[in-house]
PDB file of C-alpha atoms in Angstrom:
ATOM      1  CA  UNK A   1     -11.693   3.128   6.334  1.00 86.00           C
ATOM      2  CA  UNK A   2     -11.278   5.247   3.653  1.00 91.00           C
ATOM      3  CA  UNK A   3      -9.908   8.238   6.131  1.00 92.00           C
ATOM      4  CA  UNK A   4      -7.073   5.199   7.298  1.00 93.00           C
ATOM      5  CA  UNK A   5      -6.482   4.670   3.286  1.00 93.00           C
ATOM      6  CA  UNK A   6      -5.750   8.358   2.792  1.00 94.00           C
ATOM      7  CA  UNK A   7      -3.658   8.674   6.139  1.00 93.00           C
ATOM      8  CA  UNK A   8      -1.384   6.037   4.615  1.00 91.00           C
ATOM      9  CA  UNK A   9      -1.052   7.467   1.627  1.00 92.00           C
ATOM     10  CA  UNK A  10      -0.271  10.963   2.934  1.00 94.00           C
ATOM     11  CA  UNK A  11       1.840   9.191   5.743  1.00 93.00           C
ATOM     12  CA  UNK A  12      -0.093  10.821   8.502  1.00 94.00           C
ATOM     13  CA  UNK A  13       0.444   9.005  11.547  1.00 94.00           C
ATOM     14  CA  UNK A  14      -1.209  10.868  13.903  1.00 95.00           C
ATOM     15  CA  UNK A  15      -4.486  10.168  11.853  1.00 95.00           C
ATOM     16  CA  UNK A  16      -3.353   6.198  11.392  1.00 95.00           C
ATOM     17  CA  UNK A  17      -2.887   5.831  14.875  1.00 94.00           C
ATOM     18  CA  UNK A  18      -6.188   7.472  15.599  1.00 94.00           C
ATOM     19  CA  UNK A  19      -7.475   5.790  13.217  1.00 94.00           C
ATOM     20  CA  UNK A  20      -6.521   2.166  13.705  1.00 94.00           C
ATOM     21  CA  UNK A  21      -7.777   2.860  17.270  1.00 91.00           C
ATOM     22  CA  UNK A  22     -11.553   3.213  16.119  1.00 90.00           C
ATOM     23  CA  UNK A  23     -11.649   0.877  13.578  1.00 91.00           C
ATOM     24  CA  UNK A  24      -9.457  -2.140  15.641  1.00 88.00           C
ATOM     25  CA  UNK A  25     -12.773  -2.614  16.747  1.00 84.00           C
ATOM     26  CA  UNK A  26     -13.972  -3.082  13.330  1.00 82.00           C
ATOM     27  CA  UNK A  27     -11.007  -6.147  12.087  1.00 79.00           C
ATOM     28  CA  UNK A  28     -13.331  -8.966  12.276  1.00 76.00           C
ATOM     29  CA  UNK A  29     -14.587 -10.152   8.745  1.00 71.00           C
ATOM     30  CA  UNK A  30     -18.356  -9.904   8.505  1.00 68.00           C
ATOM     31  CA  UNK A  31     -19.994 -10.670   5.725  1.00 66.00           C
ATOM     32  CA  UNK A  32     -18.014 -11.172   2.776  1.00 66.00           C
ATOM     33  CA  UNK A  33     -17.957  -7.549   0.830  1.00 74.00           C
ATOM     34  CA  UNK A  34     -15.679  -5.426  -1.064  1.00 79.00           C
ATOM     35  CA  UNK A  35     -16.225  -3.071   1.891  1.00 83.00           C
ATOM     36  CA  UNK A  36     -14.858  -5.556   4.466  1.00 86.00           C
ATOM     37  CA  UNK A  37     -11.942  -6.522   2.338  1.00 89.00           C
ATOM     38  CA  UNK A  38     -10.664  -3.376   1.888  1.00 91.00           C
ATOM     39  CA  UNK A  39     -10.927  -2.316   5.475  1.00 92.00           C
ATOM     40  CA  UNK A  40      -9.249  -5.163   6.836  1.00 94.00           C
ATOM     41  CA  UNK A  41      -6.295  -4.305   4.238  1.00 95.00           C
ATOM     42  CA  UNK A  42      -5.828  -0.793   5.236  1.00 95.00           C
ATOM     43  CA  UNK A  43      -5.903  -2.220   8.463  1.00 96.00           C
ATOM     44  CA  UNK A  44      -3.408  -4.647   8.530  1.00 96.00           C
ATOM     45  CA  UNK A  45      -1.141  -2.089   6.140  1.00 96.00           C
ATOM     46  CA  UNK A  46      -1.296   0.792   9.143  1.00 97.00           C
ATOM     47  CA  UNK A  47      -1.191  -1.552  11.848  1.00 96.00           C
ATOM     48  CA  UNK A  48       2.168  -2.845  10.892  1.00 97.00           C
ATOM     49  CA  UNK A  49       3.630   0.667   9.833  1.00 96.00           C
ATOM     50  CA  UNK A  50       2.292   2.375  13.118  1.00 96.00           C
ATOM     51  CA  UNK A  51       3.486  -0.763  15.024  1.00 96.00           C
ATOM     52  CA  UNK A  52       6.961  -1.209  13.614  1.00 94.00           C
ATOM     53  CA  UNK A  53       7.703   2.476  14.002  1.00 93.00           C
ATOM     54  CA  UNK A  54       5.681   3.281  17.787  1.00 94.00           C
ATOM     55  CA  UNK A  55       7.115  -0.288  18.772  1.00 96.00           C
ATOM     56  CA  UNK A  56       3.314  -1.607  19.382  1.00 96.00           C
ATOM     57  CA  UNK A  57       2.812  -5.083  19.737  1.00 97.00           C
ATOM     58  CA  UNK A  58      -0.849  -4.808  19.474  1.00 96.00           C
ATOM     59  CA  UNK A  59      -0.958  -3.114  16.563  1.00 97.00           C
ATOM     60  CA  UNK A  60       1.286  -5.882  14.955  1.00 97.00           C
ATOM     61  CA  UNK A  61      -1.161  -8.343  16.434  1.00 96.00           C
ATOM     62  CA  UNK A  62      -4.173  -6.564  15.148  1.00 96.00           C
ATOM     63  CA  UNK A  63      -2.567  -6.631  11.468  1.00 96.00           C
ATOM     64  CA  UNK A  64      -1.008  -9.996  11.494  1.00 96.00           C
ATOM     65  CA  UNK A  65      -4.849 -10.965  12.086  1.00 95.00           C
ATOM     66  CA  UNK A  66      -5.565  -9.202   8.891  1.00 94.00           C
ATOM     67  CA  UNK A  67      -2.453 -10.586   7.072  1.00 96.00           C
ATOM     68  CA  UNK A  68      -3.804 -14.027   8.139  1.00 95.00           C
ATOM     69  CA  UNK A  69      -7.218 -13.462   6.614  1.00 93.00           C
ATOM     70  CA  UNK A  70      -5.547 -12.486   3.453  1.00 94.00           C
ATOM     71  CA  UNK A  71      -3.320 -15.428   3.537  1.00 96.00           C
ATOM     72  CA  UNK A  72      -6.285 -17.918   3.899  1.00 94.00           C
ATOM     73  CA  UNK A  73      -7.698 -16.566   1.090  1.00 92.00           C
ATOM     74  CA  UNK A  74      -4.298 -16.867  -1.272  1.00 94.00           C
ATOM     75  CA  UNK A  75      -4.387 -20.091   0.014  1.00 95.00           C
ATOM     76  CA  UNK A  76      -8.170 -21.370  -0.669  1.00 94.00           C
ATOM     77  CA  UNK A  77      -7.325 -20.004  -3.720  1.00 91.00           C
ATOM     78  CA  UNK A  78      -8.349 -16.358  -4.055  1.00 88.00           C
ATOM     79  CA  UNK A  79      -6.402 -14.675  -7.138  1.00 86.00           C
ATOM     80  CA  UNK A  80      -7.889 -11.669  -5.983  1.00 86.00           C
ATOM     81  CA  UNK A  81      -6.578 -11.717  -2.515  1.00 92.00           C
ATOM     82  CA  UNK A  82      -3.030 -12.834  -3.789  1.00 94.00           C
ATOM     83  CA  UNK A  83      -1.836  -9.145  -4.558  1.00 96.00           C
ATOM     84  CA  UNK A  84      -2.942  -7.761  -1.507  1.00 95.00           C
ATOM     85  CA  UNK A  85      -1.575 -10.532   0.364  1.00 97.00           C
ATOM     86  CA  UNK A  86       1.808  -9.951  -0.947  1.00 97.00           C
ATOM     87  CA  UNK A  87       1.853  -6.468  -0.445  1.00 97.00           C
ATOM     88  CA  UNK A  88       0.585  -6.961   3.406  1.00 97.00           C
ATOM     89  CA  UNK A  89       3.839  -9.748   3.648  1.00 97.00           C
ATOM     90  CA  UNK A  90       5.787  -7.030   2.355  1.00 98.00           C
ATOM     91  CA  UNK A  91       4.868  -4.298   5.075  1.00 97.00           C
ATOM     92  CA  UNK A  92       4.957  -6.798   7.957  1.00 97.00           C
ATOM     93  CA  UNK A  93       8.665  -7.983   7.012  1.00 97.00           C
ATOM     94  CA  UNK A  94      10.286  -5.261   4.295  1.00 97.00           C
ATOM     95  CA  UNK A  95      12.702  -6.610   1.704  1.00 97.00           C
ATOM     96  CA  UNK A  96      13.943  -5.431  -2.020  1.00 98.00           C
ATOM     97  CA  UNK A  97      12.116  -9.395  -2.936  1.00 98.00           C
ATOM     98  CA  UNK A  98       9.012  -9.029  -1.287  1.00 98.00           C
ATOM     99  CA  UNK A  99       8.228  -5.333  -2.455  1.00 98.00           C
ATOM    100  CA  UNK A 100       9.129  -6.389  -6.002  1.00 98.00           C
ATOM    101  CA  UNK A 101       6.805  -9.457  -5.778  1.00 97.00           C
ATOM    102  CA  UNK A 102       4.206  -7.253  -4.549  1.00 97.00           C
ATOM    103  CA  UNK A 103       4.773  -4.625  -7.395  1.00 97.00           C
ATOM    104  CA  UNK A 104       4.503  -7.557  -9.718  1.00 97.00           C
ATOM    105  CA  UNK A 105       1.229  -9.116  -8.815  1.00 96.00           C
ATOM    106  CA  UNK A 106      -0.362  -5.214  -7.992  1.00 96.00           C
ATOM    107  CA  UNK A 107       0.725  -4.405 -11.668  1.00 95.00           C
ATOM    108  CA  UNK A 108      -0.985  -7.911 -12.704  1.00 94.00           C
ATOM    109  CA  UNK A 109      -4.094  -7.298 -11.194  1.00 92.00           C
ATOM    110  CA  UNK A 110      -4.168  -3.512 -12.753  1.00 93.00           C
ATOM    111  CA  UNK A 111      -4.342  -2.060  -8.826  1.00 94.00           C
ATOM    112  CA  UNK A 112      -1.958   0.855  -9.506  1.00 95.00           C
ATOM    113  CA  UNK A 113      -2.843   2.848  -6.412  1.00 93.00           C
ATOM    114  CA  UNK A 114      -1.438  -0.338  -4.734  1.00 95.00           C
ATOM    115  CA  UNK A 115       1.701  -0.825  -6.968  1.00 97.00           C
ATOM    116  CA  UNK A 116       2.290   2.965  -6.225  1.00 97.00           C
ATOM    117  CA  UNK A 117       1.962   2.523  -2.487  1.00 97.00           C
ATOM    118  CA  UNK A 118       4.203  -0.521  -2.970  1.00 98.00           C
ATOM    119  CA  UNK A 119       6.768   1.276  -5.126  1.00 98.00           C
ATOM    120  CA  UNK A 120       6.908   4.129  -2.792  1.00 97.00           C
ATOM    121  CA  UNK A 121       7.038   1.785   0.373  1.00 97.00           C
ATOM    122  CA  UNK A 122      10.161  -0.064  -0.955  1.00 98.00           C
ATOM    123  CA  UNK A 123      11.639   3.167  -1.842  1.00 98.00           C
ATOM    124  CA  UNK A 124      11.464   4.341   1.326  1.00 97.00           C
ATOM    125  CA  UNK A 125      12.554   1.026   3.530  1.00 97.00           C
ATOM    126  CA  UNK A 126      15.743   1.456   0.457  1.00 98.00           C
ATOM    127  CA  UNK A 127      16.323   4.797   1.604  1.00 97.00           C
ATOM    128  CA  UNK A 128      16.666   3.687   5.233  1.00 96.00           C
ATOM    129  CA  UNK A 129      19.004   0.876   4.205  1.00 97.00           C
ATOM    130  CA  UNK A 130      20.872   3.453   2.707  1.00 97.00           C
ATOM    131  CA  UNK A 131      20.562   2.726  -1.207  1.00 97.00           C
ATOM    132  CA  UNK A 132      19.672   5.789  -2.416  1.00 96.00           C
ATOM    133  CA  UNK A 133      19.704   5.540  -6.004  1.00 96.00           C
ATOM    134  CA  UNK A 134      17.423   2.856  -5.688  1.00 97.00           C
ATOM    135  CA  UNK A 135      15.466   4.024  -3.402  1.00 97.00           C
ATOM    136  CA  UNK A 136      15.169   7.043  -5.689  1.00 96.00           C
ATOM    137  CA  UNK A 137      13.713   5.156  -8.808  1.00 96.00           C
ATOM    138  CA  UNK A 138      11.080   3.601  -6.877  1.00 97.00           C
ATOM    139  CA  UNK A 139      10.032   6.621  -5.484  1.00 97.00           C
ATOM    140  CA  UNK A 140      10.138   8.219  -9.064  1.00 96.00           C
ATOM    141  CA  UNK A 141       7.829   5.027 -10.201  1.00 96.00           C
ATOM    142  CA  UNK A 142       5.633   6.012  -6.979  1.00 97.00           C
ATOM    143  CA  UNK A 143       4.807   9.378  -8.128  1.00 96.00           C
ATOM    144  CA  UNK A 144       4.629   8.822 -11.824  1.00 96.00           C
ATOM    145  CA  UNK A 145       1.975   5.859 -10.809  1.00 96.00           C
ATOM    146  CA  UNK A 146       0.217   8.233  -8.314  1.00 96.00           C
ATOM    147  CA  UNK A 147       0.139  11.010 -11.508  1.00 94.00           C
ATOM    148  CA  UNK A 148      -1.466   8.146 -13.594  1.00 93.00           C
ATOM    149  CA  UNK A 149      -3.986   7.119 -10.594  1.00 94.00           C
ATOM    150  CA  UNK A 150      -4.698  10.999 -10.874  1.00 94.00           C
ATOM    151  CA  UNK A 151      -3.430  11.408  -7.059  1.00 95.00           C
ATOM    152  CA  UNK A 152      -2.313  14.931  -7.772  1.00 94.00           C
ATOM    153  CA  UNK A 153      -2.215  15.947  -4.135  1.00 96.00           C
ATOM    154  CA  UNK A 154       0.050  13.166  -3.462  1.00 97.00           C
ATOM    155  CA  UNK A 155       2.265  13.763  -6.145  1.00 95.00           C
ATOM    156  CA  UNK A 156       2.730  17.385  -5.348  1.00 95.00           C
ATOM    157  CA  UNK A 157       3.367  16.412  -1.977  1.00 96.00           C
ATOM    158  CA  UNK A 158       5.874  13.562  -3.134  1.00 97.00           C
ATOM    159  CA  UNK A 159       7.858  16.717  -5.103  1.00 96.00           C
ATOM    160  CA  UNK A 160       7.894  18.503  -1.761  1.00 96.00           C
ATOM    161  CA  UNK A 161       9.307  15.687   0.120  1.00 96.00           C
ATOM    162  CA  UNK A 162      11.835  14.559  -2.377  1.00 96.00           C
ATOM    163  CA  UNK A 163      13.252  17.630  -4.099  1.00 93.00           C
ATOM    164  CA  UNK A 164      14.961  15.087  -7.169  1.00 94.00           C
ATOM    165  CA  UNK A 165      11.462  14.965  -8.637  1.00 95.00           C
ATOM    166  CA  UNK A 166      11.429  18.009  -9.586  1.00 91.00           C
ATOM    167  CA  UNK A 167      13.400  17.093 -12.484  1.00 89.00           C
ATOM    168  CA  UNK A 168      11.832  13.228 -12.844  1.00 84.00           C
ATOM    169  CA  UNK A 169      11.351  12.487 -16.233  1.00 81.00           C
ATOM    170  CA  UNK A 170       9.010   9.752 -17.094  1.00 79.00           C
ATOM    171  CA  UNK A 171      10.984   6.443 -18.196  1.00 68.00           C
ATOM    172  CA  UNK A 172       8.144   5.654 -20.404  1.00 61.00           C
ATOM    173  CA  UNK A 173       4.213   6.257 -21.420  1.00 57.00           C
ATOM    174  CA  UNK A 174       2.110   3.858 -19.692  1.00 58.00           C
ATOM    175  CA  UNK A 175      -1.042   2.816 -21.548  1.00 52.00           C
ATOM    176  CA  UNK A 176      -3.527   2.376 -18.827  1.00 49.00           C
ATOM    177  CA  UNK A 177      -5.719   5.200 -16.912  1.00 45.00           C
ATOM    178  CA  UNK A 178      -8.487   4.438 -14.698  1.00 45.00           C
ATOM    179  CA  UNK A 179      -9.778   6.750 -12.337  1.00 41.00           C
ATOM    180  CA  UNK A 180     -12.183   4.262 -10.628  1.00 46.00           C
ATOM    181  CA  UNK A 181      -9.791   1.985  -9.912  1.00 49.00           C
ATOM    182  CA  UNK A 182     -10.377   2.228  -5.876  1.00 51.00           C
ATOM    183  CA  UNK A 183     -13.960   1.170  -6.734  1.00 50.00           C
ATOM    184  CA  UNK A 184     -12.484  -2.020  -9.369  1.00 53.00           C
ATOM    185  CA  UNK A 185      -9.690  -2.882  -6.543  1.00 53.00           C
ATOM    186  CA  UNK A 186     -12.417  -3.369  -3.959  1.00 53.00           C
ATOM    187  CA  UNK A 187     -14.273  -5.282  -5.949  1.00 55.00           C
ATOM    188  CA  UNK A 188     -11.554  -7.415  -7.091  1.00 54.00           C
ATOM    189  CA  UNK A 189     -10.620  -7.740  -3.539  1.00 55.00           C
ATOM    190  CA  UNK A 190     -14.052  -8.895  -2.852  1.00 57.00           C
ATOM    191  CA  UNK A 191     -14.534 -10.923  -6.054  1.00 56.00           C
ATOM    192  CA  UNK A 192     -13.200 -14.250  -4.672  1.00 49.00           C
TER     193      UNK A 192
END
């Protein structure tokens, strides 16, 4: 799971694809855990990147499964499972609205490993749509959250892969900094 986590946040598909085929196996919810939560969300994020872009309708099936776990939970309702949720809506079916909504409940439920995945998956579905300067201050708020979440790896390899953050200035200080926050999200996840 956590080898799937890191593949999306490098954007390594090979390793999502190999991924996603061990661990398909692995999508049913067992017993309720932080453990099983967070799997089924890397999951169902992979499964509809790797699906959209290799055109697989089984990996779309695999993580619409997982989106519809998360969405029973919103609905029974789960404030835990609500962020996630909306971030896992915004990967199956990308739009400016459902990225921001995602952002919005991520930054509420201090998950800022999520809100920078969000940020820098909006920036990048903006970038194919062609608005660039957009797409170019998410992907600033991506790595500045990433530098926060103490990511360095990703945000060095964020400056390789988009040379206009070399000069990226931070808009402003944010207050919080919590390097166990993959430990807190999957217990939040798991909470409700």
């Amino acid at each position: 799971t956590l080898r799937l986590f890191l593949a999306l946040i490098f954007w390594d598909e090979e390793c999502m694809i190999s991924m996603l085929e061990i661990l398909s196996k692995f999508a049913e919810p067992d017993v309720v855990t932080s453990r099983t939560h967070f799997r089924l969300f890397v999951i169902g994020l992979a499964g509809f990147e790797m699906g959209r872009k290799k055109k697989d309708k089984s990996l779309i099936q695999l993580a619409s499964k997982c989106l519809k776990y998360f969405r029973t939970l919103t609905k029974l309702g789960s404030s835990s499972a609500t962020p996630i949720y909306r971030l896992m809506k915004a990967v199956s079916s990308p739009s400016k609205s459902r990225y921001d909504e995602a952002i919005s409940m991520c930054h509420e439920g201090r998950l800022i490993h999520f809100e920078a995945m969000a940020y820098e998956r909006c920036g990048m579905f903006l970038e194919q749509e062609k608005r660039i300067d957009v797409s170019n201050e998410y992907i600033t708020t991506a790595y500045w959250l990433y530098t926060e979440w103490g990511a360095t790896s990703k945000a060095d390899s964020m400056i390789k892969t988009y040379s206009f953050l070399k000069k990226a200035q931070r808009p402003y200080p944010r207050t919080r900094s919590d390097t166990s926050s993959i430990m807190r999200s999957a217990n939040y996840i798991g909470s409700k």
